[in-house]
XYZ file of N, CA, C and O in Angstrom:
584
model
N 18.812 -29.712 -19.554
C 18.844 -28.311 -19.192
C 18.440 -28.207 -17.723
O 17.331 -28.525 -17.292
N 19.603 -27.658 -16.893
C 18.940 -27.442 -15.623
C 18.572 -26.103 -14.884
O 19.188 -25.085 -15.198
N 18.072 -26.079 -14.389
C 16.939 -24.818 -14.042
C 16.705 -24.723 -12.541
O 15.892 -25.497 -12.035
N 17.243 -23.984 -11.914
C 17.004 -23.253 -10.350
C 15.721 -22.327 -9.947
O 15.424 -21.194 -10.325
N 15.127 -23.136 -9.127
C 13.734 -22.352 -9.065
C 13.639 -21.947 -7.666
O 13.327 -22.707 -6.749
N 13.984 -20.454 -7.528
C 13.812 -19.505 -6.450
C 12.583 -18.751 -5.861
O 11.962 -17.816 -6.368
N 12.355 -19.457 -4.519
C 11.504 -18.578 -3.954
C 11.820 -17.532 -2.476
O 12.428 -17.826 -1.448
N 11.519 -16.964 -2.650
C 11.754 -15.654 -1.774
C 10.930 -15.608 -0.263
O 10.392 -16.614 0.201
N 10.923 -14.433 0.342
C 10.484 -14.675 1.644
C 8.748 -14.741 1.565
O 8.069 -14.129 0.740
N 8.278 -15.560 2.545
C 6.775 -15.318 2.932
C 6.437 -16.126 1.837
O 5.251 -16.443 1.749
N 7.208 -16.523 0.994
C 6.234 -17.425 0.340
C 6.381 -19.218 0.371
O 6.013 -20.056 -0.452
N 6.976 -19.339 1.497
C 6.387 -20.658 2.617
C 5.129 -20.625 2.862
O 4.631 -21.716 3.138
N 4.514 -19.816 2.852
C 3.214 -19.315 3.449
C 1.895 -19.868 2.561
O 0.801 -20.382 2.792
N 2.646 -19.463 1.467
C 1.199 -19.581 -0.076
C 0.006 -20.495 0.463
O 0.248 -21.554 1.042
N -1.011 -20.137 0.294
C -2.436 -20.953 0.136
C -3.195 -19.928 1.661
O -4.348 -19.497 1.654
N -2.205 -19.740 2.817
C -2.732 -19.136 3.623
C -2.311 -17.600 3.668
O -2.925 -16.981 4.537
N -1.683 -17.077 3.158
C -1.325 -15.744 3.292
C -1.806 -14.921 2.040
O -1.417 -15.033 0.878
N -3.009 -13.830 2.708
C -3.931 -13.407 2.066
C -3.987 -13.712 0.748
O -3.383 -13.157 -0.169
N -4.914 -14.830 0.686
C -5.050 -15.441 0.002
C -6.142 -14.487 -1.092
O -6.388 -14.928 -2.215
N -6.504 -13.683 -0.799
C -7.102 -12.410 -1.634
C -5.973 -12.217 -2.617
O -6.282 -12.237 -3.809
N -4.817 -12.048 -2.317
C -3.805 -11.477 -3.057
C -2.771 -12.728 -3.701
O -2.323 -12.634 -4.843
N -2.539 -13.619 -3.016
C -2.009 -14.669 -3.444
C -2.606 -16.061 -4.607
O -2.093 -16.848 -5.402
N -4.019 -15.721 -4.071
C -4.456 -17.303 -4.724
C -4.109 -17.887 -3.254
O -3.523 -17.463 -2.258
N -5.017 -19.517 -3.771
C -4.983 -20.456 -2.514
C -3.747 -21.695 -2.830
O -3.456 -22.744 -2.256
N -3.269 -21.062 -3.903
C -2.214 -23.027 -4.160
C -1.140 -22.695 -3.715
O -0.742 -21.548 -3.922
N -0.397 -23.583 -3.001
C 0.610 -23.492 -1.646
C 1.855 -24.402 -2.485
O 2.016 -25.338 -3.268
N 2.486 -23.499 -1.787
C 4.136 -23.227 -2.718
C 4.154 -25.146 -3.158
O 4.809 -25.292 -4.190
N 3.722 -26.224 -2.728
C 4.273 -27.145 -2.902
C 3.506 -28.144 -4.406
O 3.966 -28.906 -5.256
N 2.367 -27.681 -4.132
C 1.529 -27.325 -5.502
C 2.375 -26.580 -6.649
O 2.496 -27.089 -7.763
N 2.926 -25.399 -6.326
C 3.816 -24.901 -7.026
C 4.728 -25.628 -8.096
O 4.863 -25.567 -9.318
N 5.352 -26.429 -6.935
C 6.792 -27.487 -7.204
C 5.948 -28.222 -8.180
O 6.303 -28.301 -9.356
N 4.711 -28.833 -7.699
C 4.620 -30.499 -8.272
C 4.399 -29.893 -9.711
O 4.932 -30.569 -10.591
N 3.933 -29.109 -10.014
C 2.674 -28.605 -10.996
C 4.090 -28.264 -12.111
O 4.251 -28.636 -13.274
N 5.017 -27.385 -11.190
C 6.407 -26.720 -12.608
C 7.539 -28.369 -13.050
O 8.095 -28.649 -14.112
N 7.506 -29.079 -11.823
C 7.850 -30.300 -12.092
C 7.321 -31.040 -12.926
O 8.212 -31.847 -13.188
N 6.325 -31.330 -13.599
C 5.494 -31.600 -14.180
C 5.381 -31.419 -15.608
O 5.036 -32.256 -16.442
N 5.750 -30.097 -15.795
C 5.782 -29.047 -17.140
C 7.572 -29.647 -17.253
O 8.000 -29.972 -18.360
N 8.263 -29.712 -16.305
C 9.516 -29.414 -16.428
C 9.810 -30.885 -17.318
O 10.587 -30.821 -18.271
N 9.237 -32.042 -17.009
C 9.183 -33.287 -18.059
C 8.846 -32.888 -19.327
O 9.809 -32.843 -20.092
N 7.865 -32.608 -19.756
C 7.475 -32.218 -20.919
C 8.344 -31.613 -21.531
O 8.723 -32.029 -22.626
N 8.956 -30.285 -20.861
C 9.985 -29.604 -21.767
C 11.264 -29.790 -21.405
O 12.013 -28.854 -21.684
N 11.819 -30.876 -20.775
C 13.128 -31.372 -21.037
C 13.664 -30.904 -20.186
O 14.883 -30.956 -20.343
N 13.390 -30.490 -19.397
C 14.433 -29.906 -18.273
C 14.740 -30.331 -16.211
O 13.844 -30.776 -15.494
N 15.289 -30.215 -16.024
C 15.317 -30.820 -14.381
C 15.792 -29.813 -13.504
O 16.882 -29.251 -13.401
N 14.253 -29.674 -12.636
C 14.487 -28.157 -11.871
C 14.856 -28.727 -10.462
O 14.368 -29.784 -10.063
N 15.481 -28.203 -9.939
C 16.000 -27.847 -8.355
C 15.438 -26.762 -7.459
O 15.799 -25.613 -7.716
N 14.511 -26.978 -6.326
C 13.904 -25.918 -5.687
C 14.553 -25.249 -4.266
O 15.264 -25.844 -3.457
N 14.184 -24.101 -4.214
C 14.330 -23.662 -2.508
C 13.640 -22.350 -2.603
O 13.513 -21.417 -3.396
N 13.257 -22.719 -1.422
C 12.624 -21.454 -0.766
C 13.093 -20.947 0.676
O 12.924 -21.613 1.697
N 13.610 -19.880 0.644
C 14.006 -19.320 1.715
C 13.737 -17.726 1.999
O 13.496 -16.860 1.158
N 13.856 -17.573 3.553
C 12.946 -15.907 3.980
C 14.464 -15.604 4.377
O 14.548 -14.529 4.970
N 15.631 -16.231 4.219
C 16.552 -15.379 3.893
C 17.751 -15.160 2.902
O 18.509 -15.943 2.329
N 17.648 -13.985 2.918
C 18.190 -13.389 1.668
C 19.985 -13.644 1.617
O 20.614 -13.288 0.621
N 20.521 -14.150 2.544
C 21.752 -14.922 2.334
C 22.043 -16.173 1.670
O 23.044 -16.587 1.086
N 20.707 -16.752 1.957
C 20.764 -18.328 1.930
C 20.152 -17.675 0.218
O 21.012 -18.538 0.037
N 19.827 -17.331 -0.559
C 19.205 -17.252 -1.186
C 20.357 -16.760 -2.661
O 20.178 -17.083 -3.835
N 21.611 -15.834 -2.049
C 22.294 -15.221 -2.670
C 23.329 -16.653 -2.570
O 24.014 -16.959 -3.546
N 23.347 -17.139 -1.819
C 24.335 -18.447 -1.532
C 23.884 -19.722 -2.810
O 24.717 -20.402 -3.411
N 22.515 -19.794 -2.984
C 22.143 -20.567 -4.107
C 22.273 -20.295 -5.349
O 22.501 -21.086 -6.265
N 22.072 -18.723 -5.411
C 23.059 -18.436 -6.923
C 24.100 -18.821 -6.788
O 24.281 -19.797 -7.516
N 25.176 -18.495 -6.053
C 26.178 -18.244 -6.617
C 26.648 -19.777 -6.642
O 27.847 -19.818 -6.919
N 26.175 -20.873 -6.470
C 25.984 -22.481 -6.005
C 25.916 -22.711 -7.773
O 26.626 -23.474 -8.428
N 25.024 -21.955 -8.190
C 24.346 -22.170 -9.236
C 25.225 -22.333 -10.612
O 25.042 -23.042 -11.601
N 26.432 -21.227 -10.219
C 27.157 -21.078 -11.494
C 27.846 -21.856 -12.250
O 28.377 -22.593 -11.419
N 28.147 -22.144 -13.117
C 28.299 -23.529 -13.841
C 28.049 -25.023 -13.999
O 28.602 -25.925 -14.630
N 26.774 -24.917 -13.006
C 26.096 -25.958 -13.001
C 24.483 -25.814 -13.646
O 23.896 -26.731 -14.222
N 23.967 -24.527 -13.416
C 22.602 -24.267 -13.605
C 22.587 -23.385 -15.203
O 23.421 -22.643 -15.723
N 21.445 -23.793 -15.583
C 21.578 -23.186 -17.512
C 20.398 -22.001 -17.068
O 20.377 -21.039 -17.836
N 19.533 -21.960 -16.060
C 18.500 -21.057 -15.908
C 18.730 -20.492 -14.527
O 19.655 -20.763 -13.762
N 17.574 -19.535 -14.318
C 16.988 -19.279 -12.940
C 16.049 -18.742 -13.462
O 15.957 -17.992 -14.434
N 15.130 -19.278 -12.570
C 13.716 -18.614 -12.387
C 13.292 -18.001 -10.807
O 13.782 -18.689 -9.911
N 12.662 -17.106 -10.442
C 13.158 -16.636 -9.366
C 11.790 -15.675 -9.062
O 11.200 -14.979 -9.889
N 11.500 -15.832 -7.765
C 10.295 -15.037 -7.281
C 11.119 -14.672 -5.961
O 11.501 -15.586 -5.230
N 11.457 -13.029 -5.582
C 12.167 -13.049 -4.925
C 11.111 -12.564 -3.847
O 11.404 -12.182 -2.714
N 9.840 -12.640 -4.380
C 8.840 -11.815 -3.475
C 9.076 -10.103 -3.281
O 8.970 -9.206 -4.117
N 9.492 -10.040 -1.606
C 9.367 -8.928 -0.736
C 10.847 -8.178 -1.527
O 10.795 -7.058 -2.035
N 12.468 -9.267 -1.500
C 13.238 -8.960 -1.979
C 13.210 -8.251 -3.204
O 14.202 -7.539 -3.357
N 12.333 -8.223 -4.180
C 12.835 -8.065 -5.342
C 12.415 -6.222 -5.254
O 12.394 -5.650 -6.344
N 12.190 -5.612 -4.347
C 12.161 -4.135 -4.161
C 13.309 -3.377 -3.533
O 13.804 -2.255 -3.641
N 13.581 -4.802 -2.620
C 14.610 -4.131 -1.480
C 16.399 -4.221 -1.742
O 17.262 -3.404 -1.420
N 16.540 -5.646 -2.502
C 18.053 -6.711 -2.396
C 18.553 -6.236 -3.467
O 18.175 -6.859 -4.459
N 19.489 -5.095 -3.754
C 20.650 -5.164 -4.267
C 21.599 -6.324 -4.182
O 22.368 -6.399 -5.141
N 21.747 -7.418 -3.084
C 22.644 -8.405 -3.168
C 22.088 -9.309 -3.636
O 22.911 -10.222 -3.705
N 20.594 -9.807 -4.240
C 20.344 -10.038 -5.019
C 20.378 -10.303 -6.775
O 20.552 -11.171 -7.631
N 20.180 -9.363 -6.644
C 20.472 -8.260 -7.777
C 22.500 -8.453 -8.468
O 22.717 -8.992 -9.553
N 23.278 -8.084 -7.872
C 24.197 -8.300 -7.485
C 24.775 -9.716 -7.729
O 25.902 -9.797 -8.218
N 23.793 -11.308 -7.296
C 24.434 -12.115 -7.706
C 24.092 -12.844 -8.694
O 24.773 -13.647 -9.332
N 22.914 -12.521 -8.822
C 22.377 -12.975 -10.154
C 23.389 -12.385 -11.557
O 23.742 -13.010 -12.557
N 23.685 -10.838 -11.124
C 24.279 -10.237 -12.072
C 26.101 -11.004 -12.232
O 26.897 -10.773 -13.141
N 26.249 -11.660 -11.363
C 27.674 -11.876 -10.916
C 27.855 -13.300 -11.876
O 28.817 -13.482 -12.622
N 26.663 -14.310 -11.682
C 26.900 -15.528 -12.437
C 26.350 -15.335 -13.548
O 26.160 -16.479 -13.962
N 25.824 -14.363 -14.591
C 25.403 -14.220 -15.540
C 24.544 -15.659 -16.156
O 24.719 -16.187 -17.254
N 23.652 -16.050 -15.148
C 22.676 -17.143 -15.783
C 21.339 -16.651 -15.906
O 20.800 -16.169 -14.910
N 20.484 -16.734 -17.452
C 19.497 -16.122 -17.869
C 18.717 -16.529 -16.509
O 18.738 -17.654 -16.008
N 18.129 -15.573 -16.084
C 17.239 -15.528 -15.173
C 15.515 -15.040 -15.451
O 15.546 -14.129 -16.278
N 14.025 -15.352 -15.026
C 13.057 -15.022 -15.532
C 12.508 -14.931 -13.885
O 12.344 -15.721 -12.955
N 12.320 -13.337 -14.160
C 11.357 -13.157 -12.605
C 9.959 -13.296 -12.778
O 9.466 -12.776 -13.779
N 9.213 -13.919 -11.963
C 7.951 -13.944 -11.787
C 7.360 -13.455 -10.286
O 7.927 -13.564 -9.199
N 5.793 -12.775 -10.635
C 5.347 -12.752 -9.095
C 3.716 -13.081 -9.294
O 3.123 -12.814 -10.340
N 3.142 -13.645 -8.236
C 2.207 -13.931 -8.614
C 1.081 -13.082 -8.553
O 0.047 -13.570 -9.007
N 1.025 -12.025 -8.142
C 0.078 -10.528 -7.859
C 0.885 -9.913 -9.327
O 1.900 -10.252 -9.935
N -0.328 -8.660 -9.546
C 0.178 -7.660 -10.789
C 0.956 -6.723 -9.633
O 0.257 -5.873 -9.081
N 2.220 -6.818 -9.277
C 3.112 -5.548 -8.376
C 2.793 -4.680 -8.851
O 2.566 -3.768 -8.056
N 2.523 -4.286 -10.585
C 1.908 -2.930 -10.660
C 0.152 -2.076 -10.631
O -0.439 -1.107 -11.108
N -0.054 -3.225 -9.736
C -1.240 -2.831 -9.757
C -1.647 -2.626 -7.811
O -2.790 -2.567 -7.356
N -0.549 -2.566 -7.117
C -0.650 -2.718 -5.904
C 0.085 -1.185 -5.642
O 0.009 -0.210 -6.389
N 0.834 -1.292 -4.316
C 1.861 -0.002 -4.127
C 2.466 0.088 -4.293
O 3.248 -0.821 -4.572
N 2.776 1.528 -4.288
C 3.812 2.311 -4.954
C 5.307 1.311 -5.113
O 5.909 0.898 -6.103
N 5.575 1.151 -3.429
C 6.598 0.646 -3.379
C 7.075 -1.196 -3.848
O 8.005 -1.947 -3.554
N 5.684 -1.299 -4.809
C 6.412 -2.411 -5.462
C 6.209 -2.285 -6.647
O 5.639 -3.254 -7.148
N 6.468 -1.397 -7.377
C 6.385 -1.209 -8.382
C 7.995 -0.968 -9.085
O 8.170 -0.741 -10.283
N 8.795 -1.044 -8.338
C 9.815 -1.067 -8.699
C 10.823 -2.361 -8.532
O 10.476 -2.837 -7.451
N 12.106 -3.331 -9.154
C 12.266 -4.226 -8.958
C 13.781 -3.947 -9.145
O 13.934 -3.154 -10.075
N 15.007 -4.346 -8.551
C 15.912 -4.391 -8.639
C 16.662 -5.957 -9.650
O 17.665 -6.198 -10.323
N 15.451 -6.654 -9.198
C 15.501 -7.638 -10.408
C 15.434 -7.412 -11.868
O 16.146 -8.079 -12.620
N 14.798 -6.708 -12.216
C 14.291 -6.489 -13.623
C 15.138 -6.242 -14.586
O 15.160 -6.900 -15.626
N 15.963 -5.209 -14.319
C 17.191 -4.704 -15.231
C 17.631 -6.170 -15.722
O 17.443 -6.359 -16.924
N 17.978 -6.842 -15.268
C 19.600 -7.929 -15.521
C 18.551 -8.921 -15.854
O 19.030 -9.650 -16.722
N 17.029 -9.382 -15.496
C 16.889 -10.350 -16.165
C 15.820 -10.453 -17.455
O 14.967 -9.606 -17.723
N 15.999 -11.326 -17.969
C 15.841 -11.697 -19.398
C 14.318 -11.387 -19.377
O 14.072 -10.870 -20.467
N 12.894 -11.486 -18.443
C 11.773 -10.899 -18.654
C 11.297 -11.012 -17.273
O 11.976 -11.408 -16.326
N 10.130 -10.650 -17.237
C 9.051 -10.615 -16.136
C 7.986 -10.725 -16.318
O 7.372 -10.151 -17.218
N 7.242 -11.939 -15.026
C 6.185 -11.926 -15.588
C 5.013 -12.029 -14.167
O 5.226 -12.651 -13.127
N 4.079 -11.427 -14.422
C 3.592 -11.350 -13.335
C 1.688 -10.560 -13.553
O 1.062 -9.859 -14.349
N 1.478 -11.321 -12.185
C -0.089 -11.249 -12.447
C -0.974 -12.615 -12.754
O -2.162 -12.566 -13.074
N -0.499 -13.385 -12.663
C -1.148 -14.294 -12.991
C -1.242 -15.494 -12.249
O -1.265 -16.643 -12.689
N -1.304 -15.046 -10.890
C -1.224 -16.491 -10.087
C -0.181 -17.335 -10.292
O 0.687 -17.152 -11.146
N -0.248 -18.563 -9.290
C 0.272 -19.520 -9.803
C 1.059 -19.867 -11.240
O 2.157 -20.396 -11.410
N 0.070 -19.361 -12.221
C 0.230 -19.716 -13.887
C 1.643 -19.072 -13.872
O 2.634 -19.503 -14.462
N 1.563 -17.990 -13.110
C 3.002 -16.949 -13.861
C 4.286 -17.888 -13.590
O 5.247 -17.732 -14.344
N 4.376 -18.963 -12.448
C 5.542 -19.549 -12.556
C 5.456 -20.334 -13.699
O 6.483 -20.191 -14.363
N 4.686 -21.084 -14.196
C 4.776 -22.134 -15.266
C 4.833 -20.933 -16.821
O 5.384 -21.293 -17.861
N 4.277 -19.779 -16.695
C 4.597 -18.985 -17.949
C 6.100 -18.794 -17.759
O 6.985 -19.350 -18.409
N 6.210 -18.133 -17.009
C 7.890 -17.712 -16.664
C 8.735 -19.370 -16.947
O 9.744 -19.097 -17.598
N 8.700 -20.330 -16.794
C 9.007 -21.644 -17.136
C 9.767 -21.837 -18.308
O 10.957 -21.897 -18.616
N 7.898 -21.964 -19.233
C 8.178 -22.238 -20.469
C 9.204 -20.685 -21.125
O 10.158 -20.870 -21.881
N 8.805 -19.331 -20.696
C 9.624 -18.517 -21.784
C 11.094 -18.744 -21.410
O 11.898 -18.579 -22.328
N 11.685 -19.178 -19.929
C 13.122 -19.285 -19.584
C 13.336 -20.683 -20.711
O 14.333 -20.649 -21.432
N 12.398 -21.858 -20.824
C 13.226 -22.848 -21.580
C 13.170 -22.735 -22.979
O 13.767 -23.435 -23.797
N 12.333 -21.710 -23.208
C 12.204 -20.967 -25.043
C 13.627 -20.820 -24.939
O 14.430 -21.658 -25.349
N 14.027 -19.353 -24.183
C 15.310 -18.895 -24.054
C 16.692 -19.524 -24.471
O 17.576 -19.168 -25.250
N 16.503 -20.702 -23.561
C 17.583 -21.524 -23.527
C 17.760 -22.241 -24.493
O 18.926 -22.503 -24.787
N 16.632 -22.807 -25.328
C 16.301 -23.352 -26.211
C 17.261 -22.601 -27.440
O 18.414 -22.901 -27.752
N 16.669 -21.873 -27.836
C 17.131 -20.796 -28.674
C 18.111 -20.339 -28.823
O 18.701 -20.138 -29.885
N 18.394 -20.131 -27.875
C 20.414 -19.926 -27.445
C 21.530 -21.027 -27.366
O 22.698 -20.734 -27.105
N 21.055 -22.460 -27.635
C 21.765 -23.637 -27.677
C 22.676 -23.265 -28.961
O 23.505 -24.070 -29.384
């Protein structure tokens, strides 16, 4: 089962960017840690992180008939990117957004997600953890749907 793991803008940054709000473990910690889980549950993830939102819509659509998941932290995007939104919706691959702050516990203006509609859940608030939760429920998913 293969699985596309999307990160969004500013979060090159992780461990140093207010780290009040982020947590201190840096996107590459990220990788090793979902890589890790990703043995256990059978699956082989592919990463990128990019602060732009072309290169980002370019990896979906890369994705389609090769990738069984996406998992996807679009960050800043996931308020703003209809073309986002848009291509995820275009290759119809179960997708699981995560962020690592509660967005609804911050402002206004992230409390809303253009992601959310089209994908399969969300999960968020939980640091770091939320990518490896968001993980395991995308390979439940897939699981289940075999």
């Amino acid at each position: 089962m293969k699985i596309l793991v999307l990160h969004g803008p500013n979060l090159n940054m992780l461990g140093l960017r207010e780290p009040e709000v982020y947590g201190s473990t840096t996107l590459a910690q990220i990788n090793d840690r979902l890589a890790q889980d990703a043995l256990e549950l059978g699956a082989e993830l592919s990463f990128l992180q990019s602060n732009h939102e072309g290169v980002l819509v370019d990896a979906i659509h890369a994705a389609f008939q090769v990738q069984q998941g996406i998992l996807i932290n679009p960050a800043a995007f996931t308020h703003t990117s209809v073309a986002l939104r848009d291509a995820i919706a275009s290759v119809n691959i179960p997708t699981v957004e995560v962020h690592l702050s509660n967005v609804y516990k911050r402002e206004e203006f992230r409390h809303h997600s253009f992601i959310a509609p089209i994908a399969i859940g969300q999960i968020s608030g939980f640091g770091a953890e939320s990518y490896r939760l968001g993980l395991r429920a995308l390979v439940a998913h897939l699981t289940a749907s075999r």
